Coordinates of C-alpha atoms and ligand atoms in Angstrom, one line a residue:
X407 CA 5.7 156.5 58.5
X408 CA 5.2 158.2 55.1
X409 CA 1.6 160.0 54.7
X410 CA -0.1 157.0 53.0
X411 CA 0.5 154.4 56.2
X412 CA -0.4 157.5 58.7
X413 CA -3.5 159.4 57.2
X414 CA -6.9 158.7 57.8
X415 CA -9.4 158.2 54.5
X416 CA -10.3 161.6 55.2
X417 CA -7.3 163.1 55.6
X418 CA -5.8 161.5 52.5
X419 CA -8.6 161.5 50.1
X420 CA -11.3 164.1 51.4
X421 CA -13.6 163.2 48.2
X422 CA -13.8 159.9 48.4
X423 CA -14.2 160.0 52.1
X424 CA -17.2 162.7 51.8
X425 CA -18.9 160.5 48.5
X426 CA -19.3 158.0 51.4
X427 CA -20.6 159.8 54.0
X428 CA -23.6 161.0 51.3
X429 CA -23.9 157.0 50.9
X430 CA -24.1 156.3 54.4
X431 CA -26.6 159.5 54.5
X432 CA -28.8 157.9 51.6
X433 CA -28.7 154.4 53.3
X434 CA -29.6 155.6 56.4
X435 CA -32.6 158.3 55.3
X436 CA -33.9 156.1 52.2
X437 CA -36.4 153.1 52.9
X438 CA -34.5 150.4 51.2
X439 CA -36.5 147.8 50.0
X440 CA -35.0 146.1 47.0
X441 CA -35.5 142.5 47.4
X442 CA -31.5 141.5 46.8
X443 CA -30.2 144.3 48.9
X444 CA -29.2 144.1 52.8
X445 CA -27.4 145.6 55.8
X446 CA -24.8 143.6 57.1
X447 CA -22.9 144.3 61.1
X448 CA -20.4 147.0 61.4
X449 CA -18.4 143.6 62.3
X450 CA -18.5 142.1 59.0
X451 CA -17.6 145.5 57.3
X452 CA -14.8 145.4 59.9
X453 CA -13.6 142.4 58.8
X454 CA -14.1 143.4 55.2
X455 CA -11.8 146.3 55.7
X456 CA -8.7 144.6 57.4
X457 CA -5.5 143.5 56.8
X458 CA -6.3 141.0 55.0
X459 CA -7.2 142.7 51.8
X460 CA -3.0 142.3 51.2
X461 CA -2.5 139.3 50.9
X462 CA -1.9 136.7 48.3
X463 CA -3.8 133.2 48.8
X464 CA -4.0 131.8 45.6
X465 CA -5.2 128.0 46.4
X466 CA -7.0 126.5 48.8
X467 CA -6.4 126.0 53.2
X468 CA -3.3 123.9 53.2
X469 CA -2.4 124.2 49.5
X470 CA -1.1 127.6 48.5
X471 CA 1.0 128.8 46.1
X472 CA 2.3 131.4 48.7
X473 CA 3.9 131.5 51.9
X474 CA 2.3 133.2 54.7
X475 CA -0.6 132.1 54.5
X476 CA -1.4 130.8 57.7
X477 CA -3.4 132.7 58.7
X478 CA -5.4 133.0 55.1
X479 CA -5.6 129.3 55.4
X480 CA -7.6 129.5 59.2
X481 CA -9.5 131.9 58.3
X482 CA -10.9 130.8 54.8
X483 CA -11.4 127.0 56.5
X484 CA -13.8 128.7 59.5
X485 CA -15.8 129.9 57.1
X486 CA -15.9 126.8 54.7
X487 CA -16.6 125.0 58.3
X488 CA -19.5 127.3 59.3
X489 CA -20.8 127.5 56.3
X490 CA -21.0 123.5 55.9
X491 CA -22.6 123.2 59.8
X492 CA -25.1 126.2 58.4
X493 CA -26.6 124.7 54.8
X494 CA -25.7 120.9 56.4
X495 CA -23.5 120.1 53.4
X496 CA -20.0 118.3 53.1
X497 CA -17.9 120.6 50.5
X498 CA -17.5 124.4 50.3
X499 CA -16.2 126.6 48.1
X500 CA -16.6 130.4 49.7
X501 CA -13.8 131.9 47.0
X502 CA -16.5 133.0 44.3
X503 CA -16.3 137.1 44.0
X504 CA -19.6 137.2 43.2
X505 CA -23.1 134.9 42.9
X506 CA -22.3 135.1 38.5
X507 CA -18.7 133.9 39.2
X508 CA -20.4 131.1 40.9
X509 CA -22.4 129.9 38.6
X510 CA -19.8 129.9 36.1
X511 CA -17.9 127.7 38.1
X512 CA -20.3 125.4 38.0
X513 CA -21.5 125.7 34.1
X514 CA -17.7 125.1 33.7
X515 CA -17.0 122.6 35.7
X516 CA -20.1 120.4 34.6
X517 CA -20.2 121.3 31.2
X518 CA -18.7 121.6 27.5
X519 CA -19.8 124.1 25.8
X520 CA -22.6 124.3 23.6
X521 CA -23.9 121.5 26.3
X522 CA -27.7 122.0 27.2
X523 CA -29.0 123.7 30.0
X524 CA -32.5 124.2 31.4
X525 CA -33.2 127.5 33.6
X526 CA -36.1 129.7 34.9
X527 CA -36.6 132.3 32.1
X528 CA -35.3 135.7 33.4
X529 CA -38.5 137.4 32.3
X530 CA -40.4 134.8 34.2
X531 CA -38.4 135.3 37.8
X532 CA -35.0 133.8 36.3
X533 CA -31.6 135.2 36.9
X534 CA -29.7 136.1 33.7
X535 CA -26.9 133.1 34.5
X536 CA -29.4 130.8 34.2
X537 CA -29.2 130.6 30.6
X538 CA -30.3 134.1 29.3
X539 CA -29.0 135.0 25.7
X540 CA -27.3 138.1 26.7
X541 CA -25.4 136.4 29.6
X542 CA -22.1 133.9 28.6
X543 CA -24.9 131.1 30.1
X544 CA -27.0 131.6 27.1
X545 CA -24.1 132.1 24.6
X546 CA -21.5 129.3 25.6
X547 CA -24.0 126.6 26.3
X548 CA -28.1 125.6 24.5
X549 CA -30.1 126.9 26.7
X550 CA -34.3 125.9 27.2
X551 CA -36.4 127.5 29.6
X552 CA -39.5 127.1 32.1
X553 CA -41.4 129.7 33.5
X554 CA -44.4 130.1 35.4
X555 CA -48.1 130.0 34.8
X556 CA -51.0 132.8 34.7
X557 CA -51.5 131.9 37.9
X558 CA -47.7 133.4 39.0
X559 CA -46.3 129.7 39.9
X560 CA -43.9 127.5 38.6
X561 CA -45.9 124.0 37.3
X562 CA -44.2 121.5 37.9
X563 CA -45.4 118.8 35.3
X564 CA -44.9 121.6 32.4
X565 CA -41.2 121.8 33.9
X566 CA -40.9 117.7 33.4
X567 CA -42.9 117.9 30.0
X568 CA -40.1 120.4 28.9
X569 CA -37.0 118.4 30.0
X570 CA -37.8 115.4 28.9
X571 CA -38.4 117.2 25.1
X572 CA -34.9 119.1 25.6
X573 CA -33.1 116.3 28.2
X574 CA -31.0 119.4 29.5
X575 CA -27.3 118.1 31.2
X576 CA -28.1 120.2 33.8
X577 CA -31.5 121.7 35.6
X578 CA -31.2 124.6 37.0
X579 CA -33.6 125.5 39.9
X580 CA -33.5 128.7 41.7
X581 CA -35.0 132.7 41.1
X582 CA -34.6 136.1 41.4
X583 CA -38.6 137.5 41.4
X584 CA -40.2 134.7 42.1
X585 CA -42.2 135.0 45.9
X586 CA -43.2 131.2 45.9
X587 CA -40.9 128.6 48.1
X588 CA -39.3 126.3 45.2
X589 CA -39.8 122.8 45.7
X590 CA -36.2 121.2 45.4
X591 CA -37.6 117.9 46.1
X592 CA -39.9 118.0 42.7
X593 CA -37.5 119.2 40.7
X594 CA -35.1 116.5 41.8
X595 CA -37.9 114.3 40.8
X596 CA -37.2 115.5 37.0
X597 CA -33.7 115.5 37.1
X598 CA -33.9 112.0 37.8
X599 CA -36.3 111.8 35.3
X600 CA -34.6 112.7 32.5
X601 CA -30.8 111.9 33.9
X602 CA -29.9 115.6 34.4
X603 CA -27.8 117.3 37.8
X604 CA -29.8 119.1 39.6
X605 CA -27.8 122.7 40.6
X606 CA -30.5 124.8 42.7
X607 CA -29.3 128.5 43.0
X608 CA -30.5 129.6 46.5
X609 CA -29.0 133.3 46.0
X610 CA -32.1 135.2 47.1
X611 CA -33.1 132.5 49.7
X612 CA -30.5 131.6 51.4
X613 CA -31.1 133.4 54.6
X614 CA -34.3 131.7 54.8
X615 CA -33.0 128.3 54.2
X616 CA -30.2 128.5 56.7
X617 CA -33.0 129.6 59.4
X618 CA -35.0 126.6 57.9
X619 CA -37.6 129.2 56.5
X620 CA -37.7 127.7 53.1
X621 CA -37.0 124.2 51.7
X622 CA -33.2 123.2 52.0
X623 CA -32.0 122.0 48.7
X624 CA -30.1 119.4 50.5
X625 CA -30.2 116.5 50.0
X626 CA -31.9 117.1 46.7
X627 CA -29.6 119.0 44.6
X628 CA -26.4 117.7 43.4
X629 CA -24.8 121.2 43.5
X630 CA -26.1 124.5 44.8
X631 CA -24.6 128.0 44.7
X632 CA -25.3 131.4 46.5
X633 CA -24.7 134.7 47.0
X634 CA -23.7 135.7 50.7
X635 CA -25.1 139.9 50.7
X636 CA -29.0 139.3 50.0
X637 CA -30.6 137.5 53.0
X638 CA -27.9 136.3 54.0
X639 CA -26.5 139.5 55.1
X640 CA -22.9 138.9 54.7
X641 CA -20.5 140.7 52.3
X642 CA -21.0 141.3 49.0
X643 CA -20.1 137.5 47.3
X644 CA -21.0 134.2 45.9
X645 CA -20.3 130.3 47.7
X646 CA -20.8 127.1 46.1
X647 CA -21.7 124.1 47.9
X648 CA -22.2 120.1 47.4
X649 CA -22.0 116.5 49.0
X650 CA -20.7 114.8 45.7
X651 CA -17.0 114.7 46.6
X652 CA -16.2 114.1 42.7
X653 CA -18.5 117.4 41.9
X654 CA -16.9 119.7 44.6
X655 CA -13.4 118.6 43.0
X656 CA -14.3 119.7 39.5
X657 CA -16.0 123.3 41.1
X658 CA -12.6 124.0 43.2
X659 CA -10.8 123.3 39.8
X660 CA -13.0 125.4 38.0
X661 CA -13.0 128.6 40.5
X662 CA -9.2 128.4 41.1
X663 CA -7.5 128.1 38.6
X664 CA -10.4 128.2 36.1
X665 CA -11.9 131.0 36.8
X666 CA -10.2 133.4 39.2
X667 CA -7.0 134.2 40.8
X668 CA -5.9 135.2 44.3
X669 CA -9.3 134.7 46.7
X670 CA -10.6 137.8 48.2
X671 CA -9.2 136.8 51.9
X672 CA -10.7 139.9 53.3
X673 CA -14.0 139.2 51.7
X674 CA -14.0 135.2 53.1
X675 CA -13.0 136.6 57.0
X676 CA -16.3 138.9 56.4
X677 CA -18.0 136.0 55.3
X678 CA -17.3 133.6 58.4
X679 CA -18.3 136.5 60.6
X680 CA -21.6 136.9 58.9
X681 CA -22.0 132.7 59.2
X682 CA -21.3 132.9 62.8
X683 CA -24.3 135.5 62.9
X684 CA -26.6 133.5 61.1
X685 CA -25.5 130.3 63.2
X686 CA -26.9 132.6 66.3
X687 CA -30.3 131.1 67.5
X688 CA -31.3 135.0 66.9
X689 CA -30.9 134.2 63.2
X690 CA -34.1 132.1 63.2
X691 CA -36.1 135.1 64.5
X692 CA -34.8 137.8 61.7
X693 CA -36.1 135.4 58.9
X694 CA -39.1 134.6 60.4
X695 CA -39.4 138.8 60.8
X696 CA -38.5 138.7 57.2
X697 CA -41.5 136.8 55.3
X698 CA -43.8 138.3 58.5
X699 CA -43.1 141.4 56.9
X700 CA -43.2 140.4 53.5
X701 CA -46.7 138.8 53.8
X702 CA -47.9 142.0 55.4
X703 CA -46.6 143.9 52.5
X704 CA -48.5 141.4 50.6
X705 CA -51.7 141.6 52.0
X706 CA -52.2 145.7 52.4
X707 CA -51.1 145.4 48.9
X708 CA -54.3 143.1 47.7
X709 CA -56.9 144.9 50.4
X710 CA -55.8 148.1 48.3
X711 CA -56.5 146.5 44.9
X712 CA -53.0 146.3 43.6
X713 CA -52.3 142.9 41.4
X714 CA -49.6 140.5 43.3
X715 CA -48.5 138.0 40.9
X716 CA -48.9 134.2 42.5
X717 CA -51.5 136.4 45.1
X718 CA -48.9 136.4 47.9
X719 CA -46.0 135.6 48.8
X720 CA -43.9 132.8 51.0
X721 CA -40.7 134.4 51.0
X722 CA -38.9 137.7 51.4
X723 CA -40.1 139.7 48.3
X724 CA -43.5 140.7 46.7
X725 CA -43.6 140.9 42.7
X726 CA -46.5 143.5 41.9
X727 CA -48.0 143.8 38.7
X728 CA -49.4 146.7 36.7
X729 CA -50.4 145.0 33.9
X730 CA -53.8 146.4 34.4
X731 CA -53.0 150.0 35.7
X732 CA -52.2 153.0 33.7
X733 CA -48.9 152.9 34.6
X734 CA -45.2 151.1 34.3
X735 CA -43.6 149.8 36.7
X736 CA -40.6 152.4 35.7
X737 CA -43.3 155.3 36.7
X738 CA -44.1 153.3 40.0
X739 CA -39.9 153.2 40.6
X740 CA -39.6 156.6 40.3
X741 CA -42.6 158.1 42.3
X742 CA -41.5 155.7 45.1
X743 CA -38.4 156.8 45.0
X744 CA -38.8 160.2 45.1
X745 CA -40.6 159.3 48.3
X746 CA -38.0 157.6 49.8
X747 CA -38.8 154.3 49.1
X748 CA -36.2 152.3 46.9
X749 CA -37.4 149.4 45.1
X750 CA -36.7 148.3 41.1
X751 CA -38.9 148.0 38.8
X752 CA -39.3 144.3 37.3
X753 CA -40.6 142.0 34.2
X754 CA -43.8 140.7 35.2
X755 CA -44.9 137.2 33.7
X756 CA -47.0 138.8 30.3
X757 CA -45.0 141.8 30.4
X758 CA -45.7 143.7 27.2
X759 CA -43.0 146.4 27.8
X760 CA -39.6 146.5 27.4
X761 CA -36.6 145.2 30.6
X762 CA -36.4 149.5 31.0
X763 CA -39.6 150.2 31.3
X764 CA -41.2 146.8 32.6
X765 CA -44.7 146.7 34.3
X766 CA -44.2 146.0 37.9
X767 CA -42.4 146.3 40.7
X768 CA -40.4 143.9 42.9
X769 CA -40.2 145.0 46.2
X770 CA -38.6 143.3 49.3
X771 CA -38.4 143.2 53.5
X772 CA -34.8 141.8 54.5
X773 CA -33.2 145.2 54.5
X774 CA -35.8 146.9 56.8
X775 CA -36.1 144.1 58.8
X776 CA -32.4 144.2 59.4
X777 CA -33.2 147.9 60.8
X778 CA -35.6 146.4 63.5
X779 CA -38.8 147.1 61.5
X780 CA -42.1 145.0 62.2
X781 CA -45.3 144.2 61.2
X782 CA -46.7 147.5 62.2
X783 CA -43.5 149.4 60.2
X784 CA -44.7 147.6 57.1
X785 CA -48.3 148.2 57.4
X786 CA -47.4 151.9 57.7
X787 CA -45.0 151.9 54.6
X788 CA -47.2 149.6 52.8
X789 CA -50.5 152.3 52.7
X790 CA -47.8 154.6 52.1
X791 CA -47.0 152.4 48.8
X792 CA -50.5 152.5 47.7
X793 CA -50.7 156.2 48.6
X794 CA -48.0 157.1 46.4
X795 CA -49.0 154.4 43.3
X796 CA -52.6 155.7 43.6
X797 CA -51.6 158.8 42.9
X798 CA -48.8 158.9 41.4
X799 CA -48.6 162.1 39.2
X800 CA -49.0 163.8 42.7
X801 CA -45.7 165.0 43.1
X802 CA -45.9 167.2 46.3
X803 CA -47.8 164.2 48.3
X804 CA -44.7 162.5 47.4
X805 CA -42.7 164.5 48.8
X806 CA -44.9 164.7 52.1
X807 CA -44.9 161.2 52.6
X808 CA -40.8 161.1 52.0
X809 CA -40.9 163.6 54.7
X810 CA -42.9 161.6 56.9
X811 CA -40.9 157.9 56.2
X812 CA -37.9 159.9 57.1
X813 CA -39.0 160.3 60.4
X814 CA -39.9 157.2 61.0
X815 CA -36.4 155.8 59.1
X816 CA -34.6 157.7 62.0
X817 CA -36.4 155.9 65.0
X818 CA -34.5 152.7 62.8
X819 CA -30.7 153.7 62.9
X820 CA -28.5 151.0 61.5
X821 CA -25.4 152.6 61.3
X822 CA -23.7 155.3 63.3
X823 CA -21.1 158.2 62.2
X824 CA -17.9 155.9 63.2
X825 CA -19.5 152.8 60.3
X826 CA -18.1 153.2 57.2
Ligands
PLP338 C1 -28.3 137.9 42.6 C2 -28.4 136.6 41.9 C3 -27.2 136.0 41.3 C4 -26.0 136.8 41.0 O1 -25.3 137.4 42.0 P1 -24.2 138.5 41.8 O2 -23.4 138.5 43.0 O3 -24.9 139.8 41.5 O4 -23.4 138.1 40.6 C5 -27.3 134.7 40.8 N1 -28.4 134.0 40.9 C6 -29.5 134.5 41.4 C7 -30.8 133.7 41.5 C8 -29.6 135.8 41.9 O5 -30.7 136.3 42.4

């Protein structure tokens, strides 16, 4: 064996090896609570790190353009299988590399260009692939835009005012701060309306929906994508998913050999590992932990005088405002982090500063959760929140309070030495 087949990660590259450890460190001490992040099992990571990761699978189960892959092929159909018993859908694609590749798919496989498109705007709760100018959803195709109300929720009639003045080719449903469940069924109602497919981008709840925890967009939408690493707690990656046989044709087109080359075969075995977690009846109580938490966040959040847009939430995250407070939502980032709390600052509906400074924050429970934190976790953290934002030039009570959520990060260990 020559030194590359024989060493160990830190035997053959001691700085990579020790940047990781520091990670592992952060991810452990920190209180993560960025609404899109997650822990997924040593297993998945295991599977993420195999063999597989070598080999060449360009095609789909049964129809590649390589030999050996026999293997690829039973591994990459469990998880289309899984994942169709999970979401209760016919057709799966689970090659996207990401939740944007995804999308793309599906833009390209639906549309021409210049075509029009109507999506959540991204400084409303939207994700930037939903049409935003910067993002090649806003520049390849025309798109319009809904939002939400002062009162933090989407309206529904305004939506179905709006398409039928822009009759859009496709809707798109689906958000990235937005703490309200998403009624698939109404907006299937103005698809039909105006003619339109309905594609519902479930990439921030699909955990919830596959624990039914949130409105399935089956059978309403016509195609839905995801991402598989936010509450889903898979691997980092993106899955597309229909019952219109013609439809799921054009997305497999579209992905490969449209959009990408060989699948990420490591990446798909991760991802039916993680679907055979969340097809364990154990599943059902992590989400339901999830928005528990969530609403708790919610509520010592109002009883402290802080502004939650939409008052509350349904779902995994909590969008705070500081609209009225003498402070961004990049100063709030930054005190909380330097108290051990990681969140990201977000556009708030009436934002009046800029996408780098914003005025709130969004600030989620999956990842805790995943750590075995309850209700009485999150009421702690939660004063500790207000503690910070209510005084948040107080630089050495931050650093008490980090020292004190420290503590109580360590009764939650996730990960041991031997994860990487
Ligand atoms: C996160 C997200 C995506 C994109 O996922 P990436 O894997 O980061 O490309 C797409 N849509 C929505 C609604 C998201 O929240």
């Amino acid at each position: 064996m020559d030194f590359i087949t024989s060493a160990t990660l830190k035997e053959s590259d001691n700085e990579v090896f020790s940047i990781i450890e520091k990670e592992l460190e952060r991810q452990t001490r920190h209180l993560e609570m960025i609404a899109s992040e997650n822990f997924t099992s040593p297993a998945v990571m295991e599977a993420m790190g195999s063999v597989f990761t070598n080999k060449y699978a360009e095609g789909y189960p049964n129809k590649r353009y390589y030999g050996g892959c026999e293997f690829a092929d039973q591994v990459e159909q469990l998880a289309i299988d899984r994942a169709s018993q999970i979401f209760n859908c016919k057709f799966v694609n689970v090659q996207p590399h990401s939740g944007s590749q995804a999308n793309g798919a599906v833009y390209a496989a639906l549309l021409n260009a210049g075509d029009k498109i109507l999506g959540m705007d991204l400084s409303h709760g939207g994700h930037l692939t939903h049409g935003s100018k910067p993002n090649f959803s806003g520049q390849n195709y025309q798109a319009f835009y809904y939002g939400v109300e002062l009162d933090g929720r989407i309206n529904y009639d305004k939506v179905m005012e709006i398409a039928k003045i822009c009759q859009p080719k496709i809707i798109v449903c689906g958000a990235s701060a937005y703490a309200r469940e998403i009624d698939f069924k109404k907006f299937k109602e103005i698809a039909d309306a105006v003619g339109a497919i309905l594609f519902a981008d479930i990439a921030h709840v699909a955990g919830l929906v596959a624990a039914g925890e949130h409105q399935s967009p089956f059978p309403y939408a016509d195609v839905v994508t995801t991402t598989t690493h936010k509450t889903l707690r898979g691997p980092r990656g993106g899955m597309i998913m229909s019952n219109n046989e013609e439809i799921a044709k054009k997305i497999n087109s579209a992905i490969f050999p449209g959009l990408q080359g060989g699948p990420l075969i490591h990446v798909i075995a991760a991802k039916a590992v993680a679907f055979k977690e969340v097809l364990d009846p154990k599943w059902k109580e992590y989400s339901k932990q999830v928005k528990a938490n969530s609403k708790i966040l919610a509520e010592v959040l109002i009883k402290r005088g802080y502004d939650i847009v939409s008052g509350g939430t349904d779902n995994h995250l909590v969008l705070v405002s500081f609209l009225n407070k003498p402070f961004s939502g990049k100063d709030a980032d930054i005190a909380l982090g330097n108290a051990g709390i990681t969140v990201n600052k977000n556009i708030v509906p009436g934002d009046t500063r800029s996408p780098f400074i914003t005025s709130g924050i969004r600030i989620g429970s999956p990842a805790l959760t995943a750590r075995g934190m309850k209700e009485k976790e999150f009421e702690i953290i939660s004063n500790k929140i207000c503690d910070i934002l209510d005084s948040i030039e107080d630089k050495e009570l931050h650093k008490k309070i980090n020292k004190e959520l420290e503590e109580l990060a360590s009764n939650f260990v996730i990960y041991n030495q031997s994860t990487y």
